[in-house]
Amino acid sequence: MNQELSLFPSGNKNPQGGEQHQTDGQARPRSKRPFDVRILNRWMLMATAPFLGALMFLMLSTPEVRLLGGDSASIGHEAATGTDPATQPGGNGAATGTDSTTQPGDAPAPSPATAISGSLDQATVVAGQTADSIKRAAELYNQTGQRMSSIVQTARTQSQRPLMIYDRRIMMPLGSPSRTIQSDRLTAQLFPIKAQNFTAYALKIRLKDKEAMKLVIGGDKPGKAETTLAAVKRYDAVVGVNAGGFADDGNGRRYPLSTTVMGGEYVNGFEPSYKDLFFVGLNEEGALIGGKYTSRDQLDREQPKFGVSFVPVLMQDGIAQPIPPKWQISPARAPRTVVANYKDDQLLFIVADGYNESGSSGATLAEMQILLSRFKAVDGYNLDGGGSSTLVFDGRVVNKPSDNRLRPVATNFLFFS
């Protein structure tokens, strides 16, 4: 018979190490064991004791977990006793059917899920109301912006109304323009004039940009000269008019006469006005300035941007000025170029045709004064005339120069679109 080993022997052991007896009463032969079973049992108990203790602790001490509701006292009680207050007398379980936190007649407390759902619904309503408010505010803002734009446009139109009325007034004696150049920088209008003794052209300019007009010197260097058409092409201008007088040095060089300013700088220094000479040009604000200046400080106070000199002054403040006797007869008639201004700072150029310089064709200075007065000009100045008189409009020479060819001159006024 095979020998059996048991962790927990079923027989009684003789204290003196005698034989073991089976429960059936039969004696078995005594066997010699390789080791003591009790030692193995003790070792196993010691090895598994920590794990068994931890398992029992977790089983007995795990508290009930609740999402929301409940109070800290009941949770502490459950953790300490391992029982649920809902199952105790007075609890809120099925045993009594009542809630310990509610009084008779009170509505049952909402569940956590119901509270969260209600909060979300309320937040959705508030968000919708906020979005509607923002939308209404945006619509109101847009409507206000449109109204303000309309008001500004109306105010701008109303502010321009006096100018428009004034422009119509000065346009009436000029008639309808034969050609017009319209841009963001200027408005240039060309008017043909048929007088009793001559034909002429009026050029009305409204500068919208102070840089749309400039004075140029022939070849950009004193002593050189070029035709008005050549200057227009070289600078890519749309309109050109001959400017101030000049002096020949006998060697083919032509220098601007007397005081000349270009780009805010004096070309040949300042020369006080003498005899009937004057200075005329534009200031830094784009307004026409002119007259006789006895000192540089006097002219500097006008802040000249560019200008030229010639003779004589024809009109000041709407009043015709006396014409020096010499200029009444020398020559009596001739091709003429005149510059003037209006009350709203528009510019007016008049270029009269003449087929010679002998005094038998063209316009007299008195006739030019009559035209300036008829066209309601404020100040008027005579520029270089004769064969120098040239008007270029949109790349084409409009008048008929008396030399039957274009004369190179020292200075030209140019306009840019």
GROMACS .gro file of C-alpha atoms in nm, residues 1 13-14 51 110 117 124 130 146 197 226-227 247 254 258 274 296 319 323 341 345 372 374:
model
   23
    1MET     CA    1   0.000   0.000   0.000
   13LYS     CA    2  -0.071   1.092   1.705
   14ASN     CA    3   0.088   0.910   1.996
   51PHE     CA    4  -0.276   3.899   0.137
  110PRO     CA    5  -3.454   6.585  -0.768
  117SER     CA    6  -3.029   6.826  -1.724
  124THR     CA    7  -2.915   7.657  -2.359
  130THR     CA    8  -2.746   8.600  -2.572
  146GLN     CA    9  -2.564  10.292  -4.292
  197ASN     CA   10  -1.079  14.050  -8.312
  226GLU     CA   11   1.233  12.311  -7.474
  227THR     CA   12   0.890  12.342  -7.632
  247ALA     CA   13   1.645  13.613  -7.135
  254ARG     CA   14   1.780  13.090  -7.233
  258SER     CA   15   1.412  13.738  -6.262
  274TYR     CA   16   1.148  14.634  -6.032
  296ARG     CA   17   1.271  13.773  -4.998
  319ILE     CA   18  -1.038  14.488  -6.020
  323ILE     CA   19  -0.163  14.874  -6.782
  341ASN     CA   20  -0.775  13.226  -6.027
  345ASP     CA   21  -0.891  12.848  -5.600
  372LEU     CA   22  -1.100  13.796  -6.705
  374ARG     CA   23  -1.640  13.846  -6.781
   0.00000   0.00000   0.00000
